[in-house]
Coordinates of C-alpha atoms (C1' of nucleotides) in Angstrom, one line a residue:
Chain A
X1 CA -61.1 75.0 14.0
X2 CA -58.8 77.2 15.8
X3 CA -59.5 81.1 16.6
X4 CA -57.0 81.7 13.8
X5 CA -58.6 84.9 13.0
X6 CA -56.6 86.8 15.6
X7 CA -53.3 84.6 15.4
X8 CA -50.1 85.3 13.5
X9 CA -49.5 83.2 10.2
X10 CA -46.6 83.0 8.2
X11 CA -45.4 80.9 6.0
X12 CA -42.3 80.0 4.7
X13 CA -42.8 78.5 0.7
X14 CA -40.0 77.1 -1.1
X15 CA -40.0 76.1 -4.9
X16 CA -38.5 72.5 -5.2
X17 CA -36.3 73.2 -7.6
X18 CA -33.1 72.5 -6.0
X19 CA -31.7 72.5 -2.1
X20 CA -32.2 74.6 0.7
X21 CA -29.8 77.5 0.3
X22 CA -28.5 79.9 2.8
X23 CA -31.1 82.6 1.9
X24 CA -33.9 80.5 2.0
X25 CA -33.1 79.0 5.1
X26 CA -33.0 83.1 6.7
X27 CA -36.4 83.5 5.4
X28 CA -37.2 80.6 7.1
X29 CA -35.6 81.3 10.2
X30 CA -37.0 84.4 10.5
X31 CA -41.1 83.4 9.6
X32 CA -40.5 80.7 12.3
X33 CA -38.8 83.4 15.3
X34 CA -41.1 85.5 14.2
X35 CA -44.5 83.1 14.6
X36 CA -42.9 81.7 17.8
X37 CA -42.3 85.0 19.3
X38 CA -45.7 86.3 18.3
X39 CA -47.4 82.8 20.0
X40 CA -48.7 82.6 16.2
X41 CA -48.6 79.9 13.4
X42 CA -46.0 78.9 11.7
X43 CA -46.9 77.2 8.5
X44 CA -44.7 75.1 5.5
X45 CA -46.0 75.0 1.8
X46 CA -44.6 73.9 -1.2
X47 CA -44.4 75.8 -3.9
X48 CA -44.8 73.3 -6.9
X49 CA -46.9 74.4 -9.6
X50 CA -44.2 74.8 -12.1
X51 CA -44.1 71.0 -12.6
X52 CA -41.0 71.2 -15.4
X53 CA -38.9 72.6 -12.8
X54 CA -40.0 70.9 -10.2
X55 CA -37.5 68.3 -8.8
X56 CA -38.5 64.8 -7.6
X57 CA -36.8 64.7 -4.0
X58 CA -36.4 68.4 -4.2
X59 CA -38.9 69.0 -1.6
X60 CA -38.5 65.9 1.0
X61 CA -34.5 67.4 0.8
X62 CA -35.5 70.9 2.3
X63 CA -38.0 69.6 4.7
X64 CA -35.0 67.3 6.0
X65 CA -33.0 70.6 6.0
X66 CA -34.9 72.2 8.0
X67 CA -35.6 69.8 10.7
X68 CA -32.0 69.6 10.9
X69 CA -31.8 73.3 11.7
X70 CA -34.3 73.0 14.4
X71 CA -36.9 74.8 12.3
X72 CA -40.0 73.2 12.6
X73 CA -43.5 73.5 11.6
X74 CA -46.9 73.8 12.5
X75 CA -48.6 72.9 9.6
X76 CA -47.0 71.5 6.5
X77 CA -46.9 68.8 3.7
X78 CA -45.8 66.1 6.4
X79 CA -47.9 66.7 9.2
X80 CA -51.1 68.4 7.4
X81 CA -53.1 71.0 9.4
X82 CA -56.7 72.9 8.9
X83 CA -55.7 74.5 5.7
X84 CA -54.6 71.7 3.6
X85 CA -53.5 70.4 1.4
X86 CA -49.5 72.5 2.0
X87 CA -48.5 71.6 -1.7
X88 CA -50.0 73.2 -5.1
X89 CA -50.2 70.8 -7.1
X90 CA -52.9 69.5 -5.0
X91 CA -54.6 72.9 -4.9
X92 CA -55.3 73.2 -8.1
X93 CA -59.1 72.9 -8.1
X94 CA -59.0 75.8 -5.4
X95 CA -57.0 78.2 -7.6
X96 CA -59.7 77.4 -10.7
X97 CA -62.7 78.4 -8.3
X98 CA -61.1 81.7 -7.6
X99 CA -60.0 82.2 -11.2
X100 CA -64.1 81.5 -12.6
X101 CA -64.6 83.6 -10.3
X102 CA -62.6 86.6 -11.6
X103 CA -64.1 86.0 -14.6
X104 CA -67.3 85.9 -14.2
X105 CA -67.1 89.0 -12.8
X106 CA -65.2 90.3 -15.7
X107 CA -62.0 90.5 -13.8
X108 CA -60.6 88.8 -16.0
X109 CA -59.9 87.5 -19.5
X110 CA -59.0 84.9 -22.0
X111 CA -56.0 85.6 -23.7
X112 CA -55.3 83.9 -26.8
X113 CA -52.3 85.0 -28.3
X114 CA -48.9 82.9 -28.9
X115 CA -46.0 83.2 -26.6
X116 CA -43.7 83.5 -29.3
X117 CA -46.5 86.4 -30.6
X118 CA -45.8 88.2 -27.2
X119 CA -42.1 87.4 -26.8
X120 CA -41.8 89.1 -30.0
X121 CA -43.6 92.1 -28.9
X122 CA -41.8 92.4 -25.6
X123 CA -38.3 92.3 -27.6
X124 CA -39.6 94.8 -30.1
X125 CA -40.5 97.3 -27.2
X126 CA -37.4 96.8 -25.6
X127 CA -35.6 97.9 -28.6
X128 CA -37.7 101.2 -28.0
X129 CA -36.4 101.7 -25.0
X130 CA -40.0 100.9 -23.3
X131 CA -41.1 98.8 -20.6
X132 CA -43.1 95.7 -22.2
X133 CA -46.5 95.8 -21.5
X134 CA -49.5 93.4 -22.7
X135 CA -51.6 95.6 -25.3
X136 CA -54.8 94.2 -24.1
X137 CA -55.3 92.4 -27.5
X138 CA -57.5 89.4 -26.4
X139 CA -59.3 91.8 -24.1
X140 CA -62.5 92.6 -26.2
X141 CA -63.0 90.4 -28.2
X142 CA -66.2 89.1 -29.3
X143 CA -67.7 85.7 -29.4
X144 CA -67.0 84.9 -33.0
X145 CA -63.3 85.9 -32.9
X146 CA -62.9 84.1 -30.0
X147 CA -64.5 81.0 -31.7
X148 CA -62.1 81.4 -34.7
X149 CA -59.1 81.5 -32.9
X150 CA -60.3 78.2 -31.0
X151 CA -60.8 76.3 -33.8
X152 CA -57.5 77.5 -35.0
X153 CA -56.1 75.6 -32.3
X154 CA -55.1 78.3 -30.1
X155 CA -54.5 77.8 -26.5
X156 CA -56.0 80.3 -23.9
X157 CA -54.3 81.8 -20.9
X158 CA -56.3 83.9 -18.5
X159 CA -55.4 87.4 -18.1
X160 CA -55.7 89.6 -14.6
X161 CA -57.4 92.9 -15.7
X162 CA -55.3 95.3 -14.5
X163 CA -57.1 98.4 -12.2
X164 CA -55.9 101.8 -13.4
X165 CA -54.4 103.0 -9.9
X166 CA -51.3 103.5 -8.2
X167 CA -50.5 101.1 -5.8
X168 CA -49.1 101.3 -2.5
X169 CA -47.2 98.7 -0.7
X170 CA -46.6 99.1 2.9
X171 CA -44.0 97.0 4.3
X172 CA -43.0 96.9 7.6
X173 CA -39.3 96.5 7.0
X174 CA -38.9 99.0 3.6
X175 CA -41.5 101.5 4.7
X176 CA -44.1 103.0 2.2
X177 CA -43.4 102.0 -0.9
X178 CA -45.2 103.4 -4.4
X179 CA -45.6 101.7 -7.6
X180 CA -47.5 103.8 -10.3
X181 CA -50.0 102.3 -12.6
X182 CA -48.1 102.5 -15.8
X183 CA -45.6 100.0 -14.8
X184 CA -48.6 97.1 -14.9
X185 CA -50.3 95.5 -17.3
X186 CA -52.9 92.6 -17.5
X187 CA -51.1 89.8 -16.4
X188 CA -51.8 85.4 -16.6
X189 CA -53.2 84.3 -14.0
X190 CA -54.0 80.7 -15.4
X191 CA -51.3 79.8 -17.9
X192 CA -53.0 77.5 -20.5
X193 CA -51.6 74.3 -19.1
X194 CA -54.3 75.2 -16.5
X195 CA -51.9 75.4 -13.8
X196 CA -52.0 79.0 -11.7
X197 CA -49.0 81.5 -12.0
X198 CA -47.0 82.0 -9.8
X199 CA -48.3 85.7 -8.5
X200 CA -52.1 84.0 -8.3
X201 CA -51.0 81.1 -6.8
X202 CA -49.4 82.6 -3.8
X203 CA -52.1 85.0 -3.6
X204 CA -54.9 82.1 -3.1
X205 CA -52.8 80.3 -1.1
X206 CA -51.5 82.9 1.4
X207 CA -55.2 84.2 1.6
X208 CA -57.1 81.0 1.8
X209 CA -54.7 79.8 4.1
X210 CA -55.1 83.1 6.3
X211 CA -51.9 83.6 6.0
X212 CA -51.7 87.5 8.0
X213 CA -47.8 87.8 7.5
X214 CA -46.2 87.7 4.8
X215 CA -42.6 87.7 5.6
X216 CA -40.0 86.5 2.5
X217 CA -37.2 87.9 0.4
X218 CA -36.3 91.5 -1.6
X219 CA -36.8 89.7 -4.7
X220 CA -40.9 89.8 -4.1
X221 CA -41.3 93.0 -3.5
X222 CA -41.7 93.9 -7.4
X223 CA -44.4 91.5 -7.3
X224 CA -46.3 92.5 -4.3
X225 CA -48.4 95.2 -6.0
X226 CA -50.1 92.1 -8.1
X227 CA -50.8 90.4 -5.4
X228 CA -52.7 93.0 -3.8
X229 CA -54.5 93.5 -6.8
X230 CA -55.5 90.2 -6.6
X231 CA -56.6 90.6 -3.3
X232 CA -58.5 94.1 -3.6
X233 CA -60.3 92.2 -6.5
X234 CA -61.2 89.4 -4.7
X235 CA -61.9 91.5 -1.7
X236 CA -60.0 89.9 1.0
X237 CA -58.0 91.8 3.3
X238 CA -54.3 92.3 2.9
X239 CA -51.7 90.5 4.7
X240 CA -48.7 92.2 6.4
X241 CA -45.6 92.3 4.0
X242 CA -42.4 92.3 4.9
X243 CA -39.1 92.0 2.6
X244 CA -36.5 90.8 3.9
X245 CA -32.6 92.4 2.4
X246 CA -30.5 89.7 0.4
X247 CA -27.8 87.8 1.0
X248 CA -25.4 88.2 -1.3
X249 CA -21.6 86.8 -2.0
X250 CA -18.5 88.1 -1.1
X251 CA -18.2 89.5 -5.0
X252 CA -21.8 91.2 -3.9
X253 CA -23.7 88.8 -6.6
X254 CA -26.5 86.6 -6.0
X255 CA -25.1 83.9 -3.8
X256 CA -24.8 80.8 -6.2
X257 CA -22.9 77.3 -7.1
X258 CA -19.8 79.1 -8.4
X259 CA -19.4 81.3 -4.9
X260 CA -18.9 77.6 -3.3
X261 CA -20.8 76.5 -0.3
X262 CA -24.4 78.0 0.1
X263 CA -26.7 75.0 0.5
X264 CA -27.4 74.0 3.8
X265 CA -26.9 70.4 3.0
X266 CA -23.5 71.5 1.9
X267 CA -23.0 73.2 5.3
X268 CA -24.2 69.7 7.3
X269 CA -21.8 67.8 5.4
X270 CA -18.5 70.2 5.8
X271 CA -19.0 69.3 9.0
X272 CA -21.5 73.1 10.6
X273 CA -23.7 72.1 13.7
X274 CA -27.2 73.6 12.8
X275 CA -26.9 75.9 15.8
X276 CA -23.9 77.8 14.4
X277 CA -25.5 77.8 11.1
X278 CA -28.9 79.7 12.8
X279 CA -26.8 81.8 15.1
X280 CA -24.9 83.3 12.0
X281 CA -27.9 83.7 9.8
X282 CA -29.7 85.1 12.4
X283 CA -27.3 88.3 12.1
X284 CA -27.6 88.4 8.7
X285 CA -30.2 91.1 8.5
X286 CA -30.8 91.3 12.1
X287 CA -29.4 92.5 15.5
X288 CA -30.0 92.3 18.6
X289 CA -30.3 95.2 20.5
X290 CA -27.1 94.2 23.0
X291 CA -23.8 93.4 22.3
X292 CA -24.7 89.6 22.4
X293 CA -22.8 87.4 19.7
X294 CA -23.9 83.4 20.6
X295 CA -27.9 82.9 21.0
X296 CA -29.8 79.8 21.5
X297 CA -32.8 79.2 19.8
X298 CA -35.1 80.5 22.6
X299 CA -33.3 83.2 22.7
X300 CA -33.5 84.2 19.2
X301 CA -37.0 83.8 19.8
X302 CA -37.5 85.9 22.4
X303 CA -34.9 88.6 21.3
X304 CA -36.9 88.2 17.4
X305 CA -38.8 91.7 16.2
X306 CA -38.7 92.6 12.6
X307 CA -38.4 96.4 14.0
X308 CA -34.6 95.4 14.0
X309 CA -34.0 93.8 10.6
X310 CA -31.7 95.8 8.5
X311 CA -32.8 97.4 5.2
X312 CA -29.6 96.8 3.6
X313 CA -28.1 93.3 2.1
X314 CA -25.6 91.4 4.1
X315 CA -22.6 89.4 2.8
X316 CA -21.8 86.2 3.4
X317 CA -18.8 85.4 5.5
X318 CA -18.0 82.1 5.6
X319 CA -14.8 83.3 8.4
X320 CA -17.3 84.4 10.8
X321 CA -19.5 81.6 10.3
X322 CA -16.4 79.3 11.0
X323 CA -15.5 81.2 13.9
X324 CA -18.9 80.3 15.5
X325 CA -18.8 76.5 14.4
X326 CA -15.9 76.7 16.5
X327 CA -17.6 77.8 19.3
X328 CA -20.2 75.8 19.6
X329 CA -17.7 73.0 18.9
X330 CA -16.5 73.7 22.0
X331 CA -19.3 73.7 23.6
X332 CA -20.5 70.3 22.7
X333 CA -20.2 68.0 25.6
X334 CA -17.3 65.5 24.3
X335 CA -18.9 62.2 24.3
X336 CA -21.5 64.2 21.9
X337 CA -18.8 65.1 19.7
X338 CA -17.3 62.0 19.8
X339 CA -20.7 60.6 18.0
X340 CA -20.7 63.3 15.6
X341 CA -17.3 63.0 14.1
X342 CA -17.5 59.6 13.4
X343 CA -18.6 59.4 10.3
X344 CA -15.9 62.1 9.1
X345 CA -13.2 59.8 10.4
X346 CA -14.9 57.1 8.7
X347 CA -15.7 59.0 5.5
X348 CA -12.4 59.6 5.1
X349 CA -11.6 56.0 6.0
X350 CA -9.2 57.0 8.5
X351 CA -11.3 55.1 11.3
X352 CA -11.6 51.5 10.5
X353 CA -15.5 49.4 11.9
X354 CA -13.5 48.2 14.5
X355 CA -12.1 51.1 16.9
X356 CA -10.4 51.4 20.6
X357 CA -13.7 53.8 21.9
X358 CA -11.5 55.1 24.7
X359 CA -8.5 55.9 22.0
X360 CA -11.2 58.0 19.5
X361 CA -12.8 59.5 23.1
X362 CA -9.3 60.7 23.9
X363 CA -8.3 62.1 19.9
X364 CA -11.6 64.0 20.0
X365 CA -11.4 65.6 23.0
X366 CA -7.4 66.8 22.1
X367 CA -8.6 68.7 19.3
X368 CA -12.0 70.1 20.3
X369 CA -10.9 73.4 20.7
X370 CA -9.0 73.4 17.1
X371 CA -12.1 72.8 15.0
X372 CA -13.7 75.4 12.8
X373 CA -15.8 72.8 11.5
X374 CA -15.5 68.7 12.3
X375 CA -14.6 67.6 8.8
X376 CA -11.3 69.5 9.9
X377 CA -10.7 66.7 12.2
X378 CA -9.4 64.6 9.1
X379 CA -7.1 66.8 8.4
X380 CA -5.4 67.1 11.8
X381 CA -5.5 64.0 13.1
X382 CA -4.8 61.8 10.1
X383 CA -1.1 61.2 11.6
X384 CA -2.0 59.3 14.5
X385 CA -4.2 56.7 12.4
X386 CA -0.7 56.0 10.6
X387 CA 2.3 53.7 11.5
X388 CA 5.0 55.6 10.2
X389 CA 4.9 59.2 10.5
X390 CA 6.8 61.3 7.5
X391 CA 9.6 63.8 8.9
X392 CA 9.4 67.2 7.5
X393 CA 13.1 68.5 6.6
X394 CA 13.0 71.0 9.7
X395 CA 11.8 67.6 11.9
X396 CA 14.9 65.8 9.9
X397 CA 17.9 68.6 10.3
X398 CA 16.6 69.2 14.5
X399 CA 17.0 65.3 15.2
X400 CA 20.1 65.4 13.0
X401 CA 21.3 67.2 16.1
X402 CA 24.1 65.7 18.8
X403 CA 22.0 67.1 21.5
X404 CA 18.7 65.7 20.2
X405 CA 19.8 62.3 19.8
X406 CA 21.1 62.4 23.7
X407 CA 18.0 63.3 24.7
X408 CA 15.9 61.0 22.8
X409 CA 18.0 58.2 24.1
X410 CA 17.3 59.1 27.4
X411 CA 13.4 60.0 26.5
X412 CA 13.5 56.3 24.6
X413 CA 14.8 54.8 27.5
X414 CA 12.4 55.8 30.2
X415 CA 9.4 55.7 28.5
X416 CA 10.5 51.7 27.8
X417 CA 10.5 51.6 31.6
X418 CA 7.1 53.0 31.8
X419 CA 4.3 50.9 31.9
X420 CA 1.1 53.2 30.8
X421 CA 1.2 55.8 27.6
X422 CA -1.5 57.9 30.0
X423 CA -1.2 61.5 30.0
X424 CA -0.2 62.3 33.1
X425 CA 2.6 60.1 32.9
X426 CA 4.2 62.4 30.2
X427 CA 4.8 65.0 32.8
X428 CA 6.9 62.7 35.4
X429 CA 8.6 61.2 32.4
X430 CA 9.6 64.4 30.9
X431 CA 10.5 65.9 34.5
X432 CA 13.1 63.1 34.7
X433 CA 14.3 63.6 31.0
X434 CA 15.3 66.9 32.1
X435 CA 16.8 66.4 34.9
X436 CA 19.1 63.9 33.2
X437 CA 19.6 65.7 29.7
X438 CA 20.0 68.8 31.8
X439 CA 18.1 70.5 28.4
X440 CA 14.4 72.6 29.1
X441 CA 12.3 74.4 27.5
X442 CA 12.4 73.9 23.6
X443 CA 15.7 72.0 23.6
X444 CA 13.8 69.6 25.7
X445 CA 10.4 69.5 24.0
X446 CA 11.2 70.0 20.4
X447 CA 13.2 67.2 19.4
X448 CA 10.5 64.7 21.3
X449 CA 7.7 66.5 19.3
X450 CA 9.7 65.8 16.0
X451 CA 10.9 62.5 16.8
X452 CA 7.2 61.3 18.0
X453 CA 5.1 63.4 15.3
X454 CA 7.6 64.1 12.6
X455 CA 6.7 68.0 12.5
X456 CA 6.9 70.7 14.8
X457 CA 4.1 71.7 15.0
X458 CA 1.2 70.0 16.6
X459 CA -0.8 69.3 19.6
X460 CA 0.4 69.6 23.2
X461 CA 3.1 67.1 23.5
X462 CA 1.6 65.5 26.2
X463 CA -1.6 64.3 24.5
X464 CA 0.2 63.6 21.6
X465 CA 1.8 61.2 24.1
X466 CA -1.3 59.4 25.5
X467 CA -2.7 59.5 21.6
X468 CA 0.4 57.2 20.4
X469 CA 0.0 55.0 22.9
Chain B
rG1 C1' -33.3 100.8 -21.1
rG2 C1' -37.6 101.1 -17.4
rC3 C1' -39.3 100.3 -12.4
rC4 C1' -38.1 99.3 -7.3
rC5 C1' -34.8 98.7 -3.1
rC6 C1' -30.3 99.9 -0.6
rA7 C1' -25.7 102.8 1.1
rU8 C1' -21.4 103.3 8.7
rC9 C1' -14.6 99.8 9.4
rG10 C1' -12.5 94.5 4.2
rU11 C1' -17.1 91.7 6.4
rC12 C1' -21.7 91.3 10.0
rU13 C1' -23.6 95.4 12.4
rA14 C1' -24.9 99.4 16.8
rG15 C1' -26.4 104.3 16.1
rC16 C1' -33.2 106.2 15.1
rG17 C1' -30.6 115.4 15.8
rG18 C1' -26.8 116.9 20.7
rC19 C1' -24.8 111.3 25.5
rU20 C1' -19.9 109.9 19.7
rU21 C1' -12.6 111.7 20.2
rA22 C1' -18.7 106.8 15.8
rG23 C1' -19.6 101.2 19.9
rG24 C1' -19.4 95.6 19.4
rA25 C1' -18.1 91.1 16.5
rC26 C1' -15.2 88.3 12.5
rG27 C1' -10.7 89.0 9.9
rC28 C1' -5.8 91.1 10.2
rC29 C1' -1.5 92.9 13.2
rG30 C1' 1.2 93.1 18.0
rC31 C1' 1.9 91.5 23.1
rC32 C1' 1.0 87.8 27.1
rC33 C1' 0.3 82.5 28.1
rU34 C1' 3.5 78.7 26.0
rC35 C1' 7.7 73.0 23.6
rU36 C1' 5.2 74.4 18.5
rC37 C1' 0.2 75.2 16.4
rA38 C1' -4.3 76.4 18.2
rC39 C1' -7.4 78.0 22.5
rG40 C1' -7.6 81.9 25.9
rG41 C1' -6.4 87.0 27.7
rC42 C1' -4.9 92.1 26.5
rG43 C1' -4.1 95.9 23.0
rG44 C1' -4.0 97.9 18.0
rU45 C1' -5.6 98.6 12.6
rA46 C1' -10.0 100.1 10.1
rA47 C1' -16.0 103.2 8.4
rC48 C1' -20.3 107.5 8.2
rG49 C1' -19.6 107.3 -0.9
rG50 C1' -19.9 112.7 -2.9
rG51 C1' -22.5 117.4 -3.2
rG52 C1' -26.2 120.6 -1.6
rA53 C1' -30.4 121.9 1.9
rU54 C1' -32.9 122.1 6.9
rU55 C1' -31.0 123.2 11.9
rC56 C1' -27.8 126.6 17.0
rG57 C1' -26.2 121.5 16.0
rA58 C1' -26.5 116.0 11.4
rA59 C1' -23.9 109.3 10.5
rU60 C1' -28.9 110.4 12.0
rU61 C1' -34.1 114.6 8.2
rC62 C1' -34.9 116.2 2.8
rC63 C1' -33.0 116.6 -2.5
rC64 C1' -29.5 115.5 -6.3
rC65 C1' -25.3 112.6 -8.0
rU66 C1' -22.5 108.2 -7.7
rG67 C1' -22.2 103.2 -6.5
rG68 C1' -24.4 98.3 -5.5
rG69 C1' -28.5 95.0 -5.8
rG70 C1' -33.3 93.2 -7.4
rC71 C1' -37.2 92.8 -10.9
rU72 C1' -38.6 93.4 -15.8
rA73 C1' -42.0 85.6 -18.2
rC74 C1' -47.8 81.4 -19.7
rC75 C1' -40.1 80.9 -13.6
rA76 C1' -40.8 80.7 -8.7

RNA sequence: GGCCCCAUCGUCUAGCGGCUUAGGACGCCGCCCUCUCACGGCGGUAACGGGGAUUCGAAUUCCCCUGGGGCUACCA
């Protein structure tokens, strides 16, 4: 085995219960920069104990998503490792040796009372204004009550007992932070379908995996004192933590469905290269210490220290995200571009099986630099997969014009004369159109945009040229 | 309700007691380039939530208020 002991390990551990979404794919991000910068472990479990909410292709979906972002593993579901196996439901036997063990050393409990005994209890003490707590009901009882309510048919849960201290968590990103004892009470830590709860579960896992960093979202740090509860009783030692700020929505809610796009799958199919998507999450919660907006991976990496995540959660801009898509748009070397716009063109069913290669070359690279993202591409360029082009009333009234028609019949006639619709044949063609129309400027261009494109507004006229062909 | 976290331009953020007339980026606006739209270049707009305290000095430290968010399960 490896000399893990004085490696980092951290983990990122989704719950298959839907898609990679923006946030998870931050917390993600930043476990992988992190472990990579650190020349530690980065490690990918799933978190599927909660079978009912589990979905079927759930998880295989947000590995995918990942590898498209560049994000990859060390150990995992796919590719196994030393501390297998990466999902829960094949843990299960390890979470009941730690449990028996807990209760053997009266750690813990069986708890037999009904959930809808308890849920009653936690509504009735939130009426009182007062935080719901277990009464420690099932906590001594003796032999013969617990044989009566077993042949009663009650199920059993076992309960985490609770030690009467203060606990302090000490995260790297949030600081010291204090939760008093008042606030817990003995909690399940085997739900009576014999599968772990959550809390327990991650706390076996992260420690019998070694797991040394634990690096994941706000929403845990309210559980955090548990888990080191669990540990202190089970006397391991305790990981790092570190809570990472939100990400929320424009409206400052938890990003969901209804604020539009937020799963990464989403993103891939609106036509967002992976890198834009990491360089914009990556300065969602972090900075670099320069001005620097565009980062490769390497250096994120490099330039990754959780010293400069931000306490505070960040919105989600879908503008500035744009804005970056287009950059790296325009960074993609065109023949690569070409390749990845296809199936936009085709999804829309603009661009038939059976396409001039040197035409689509020549369409792409024309609107490279216009692209937020490349399902825009449909949108621009539909008119030049068309035979007729529609004339927009401004188009209709300028070519209405005595002057326009003069010059489009001297434009018509030379370019009849001209043997190749190339580019740079635009330019002598137009030189000479102007020199017999005696028009320049827009009185020369305008009426040829409309008459060629039917708007006036477009492309450079002289690759809307070599595009018609 | 209780507990916890957070608070600089509309948004992402820099700032970790004097270097700050608060810096950068997106957006927006204007100008330039230009046949138009974009791209690009240049410039502009815009912020320390409020109140105390500490200090010679506070965006930076402390307290209170306000606001936002999270959690409050036999969900993860």
């Amino acid at each position: 085995m490896n000399n893990y002991q004085n490696k980092i390990r951290a983990r990122f551990a989704p719950s298959p219960t839907g898609y990679l979404h923006i946030g998870g794919a931050r917390t993600a991000l930043f476990n992988f920069l992190f472990t990579k910068k650190n020349k530690g472990s980065f490690i990918l479990r799933i978190e599927d104990t909660d079978l009912e909410r589990s979905l079927e292709d759930s998880a295989e979906k947000i590995l995918e998503d990942l590898k498209w972002l560049g994000i990859n593993w060390d150990e995992g579901p796919d590719i196994g490792g030393d501390f297998g196996p990466y999902s829960q439901t094949q843990r299960l036997p390890l979470y009941h040796k730690y449990a028996e063990k807990l209760l053997k050393e009266g750690k813990a409990y069986y708890c037999y009372c009904a959930p809808e005994e308890l849920e009653e209890k936690r509504k009735s003490a939130l009426e009182r204004k007062e935080t719901p707590r277990y009464d420690g009901k099932c906590k001594n009882l003796t032999q013969s009550q617990r044989e009566k309510l077993i042949l009663d048919g009650r199920k059993k849960a076992l309960r985490f007992i609770v030690p009467e201290k203060d606990i302090i968590v000490e995260d790297l990103i949030k600081g010291k932070v204090e939760f008093k004892k008042e606030n817990f009470s003995d909690f399940i830590i085997l739900k009576s379908n014999l599968t772990p709860s959550y809390n327990f579960a991650v706390t076996i896992d992260d420690l019998s995996m070694r797991i040394n960093y634990v690096i994941r979202g706000d929403e845990h740090l309210i559980n955090t004192p548990r888990q080191i509860m669990l540990y202190e009783a089970l006397g391991e030692a305790l990981p790092k933590f570190a809570h990472l700020p939100m990400i929320l929505a424009a409206d400052h809610s938890k990003l969901s469905k209804r604020h539009g796009t937020t799963a990464v799958g989403e993103f891939r199919e609106e036509g967002f290269l992976p890198q834009a998507l990491i360089n914009y999450i990556a300065l969602l919660g972090w900075s670099p210490s320069g001005n620097q907006e565009f980062f490769s991976q390497e250096e994120l990496i490099q330039g990754f220290s959780l010293e400069r995540v931000a306490k505070n959660s960040a919105i989600f801009d879908k503008e500035k995200l744009k804005w970056m898509n287009n950059f790296y748009i325009k960074k993609t070397l065109p023949e690569d571009l070409v390749l990845q716009i296809v199936p936009f063109l085709k999804k829309s069913e603009l661009l038939k099986d059976n396409y001039d290669k040197k035409w689509l070359e020549n369409l792409v690279f024309s609107f490279q630099e216009n692209l937020n993202t490349l399902e825009e591409i449909v949108e621009l360029s539909k008119d030049f997969f068309k035979e007729k082009i529609m004339l927009t009333p401004e188009a209709l009234s300028l070519l209405n014009e005595e002057k326009s028609k003069n010059l489009l019949k001297v434009f018509k006639s030379l370019i009849q004369k001209e043997i190749e619709i190339i580019e740079s044949n635009f330019k002598i063609i137009i030189n000479e159109t102007q020199k017999i129309s005696a028009l320049k400027g827009k009185e020369l261009y305008m009426p040829i945009r409309a008459a060629l494109t039917g708007n006036l507004h477009g492309l450079e006229l002289a690759k809307v040229f070599s595009l018609l062909g």
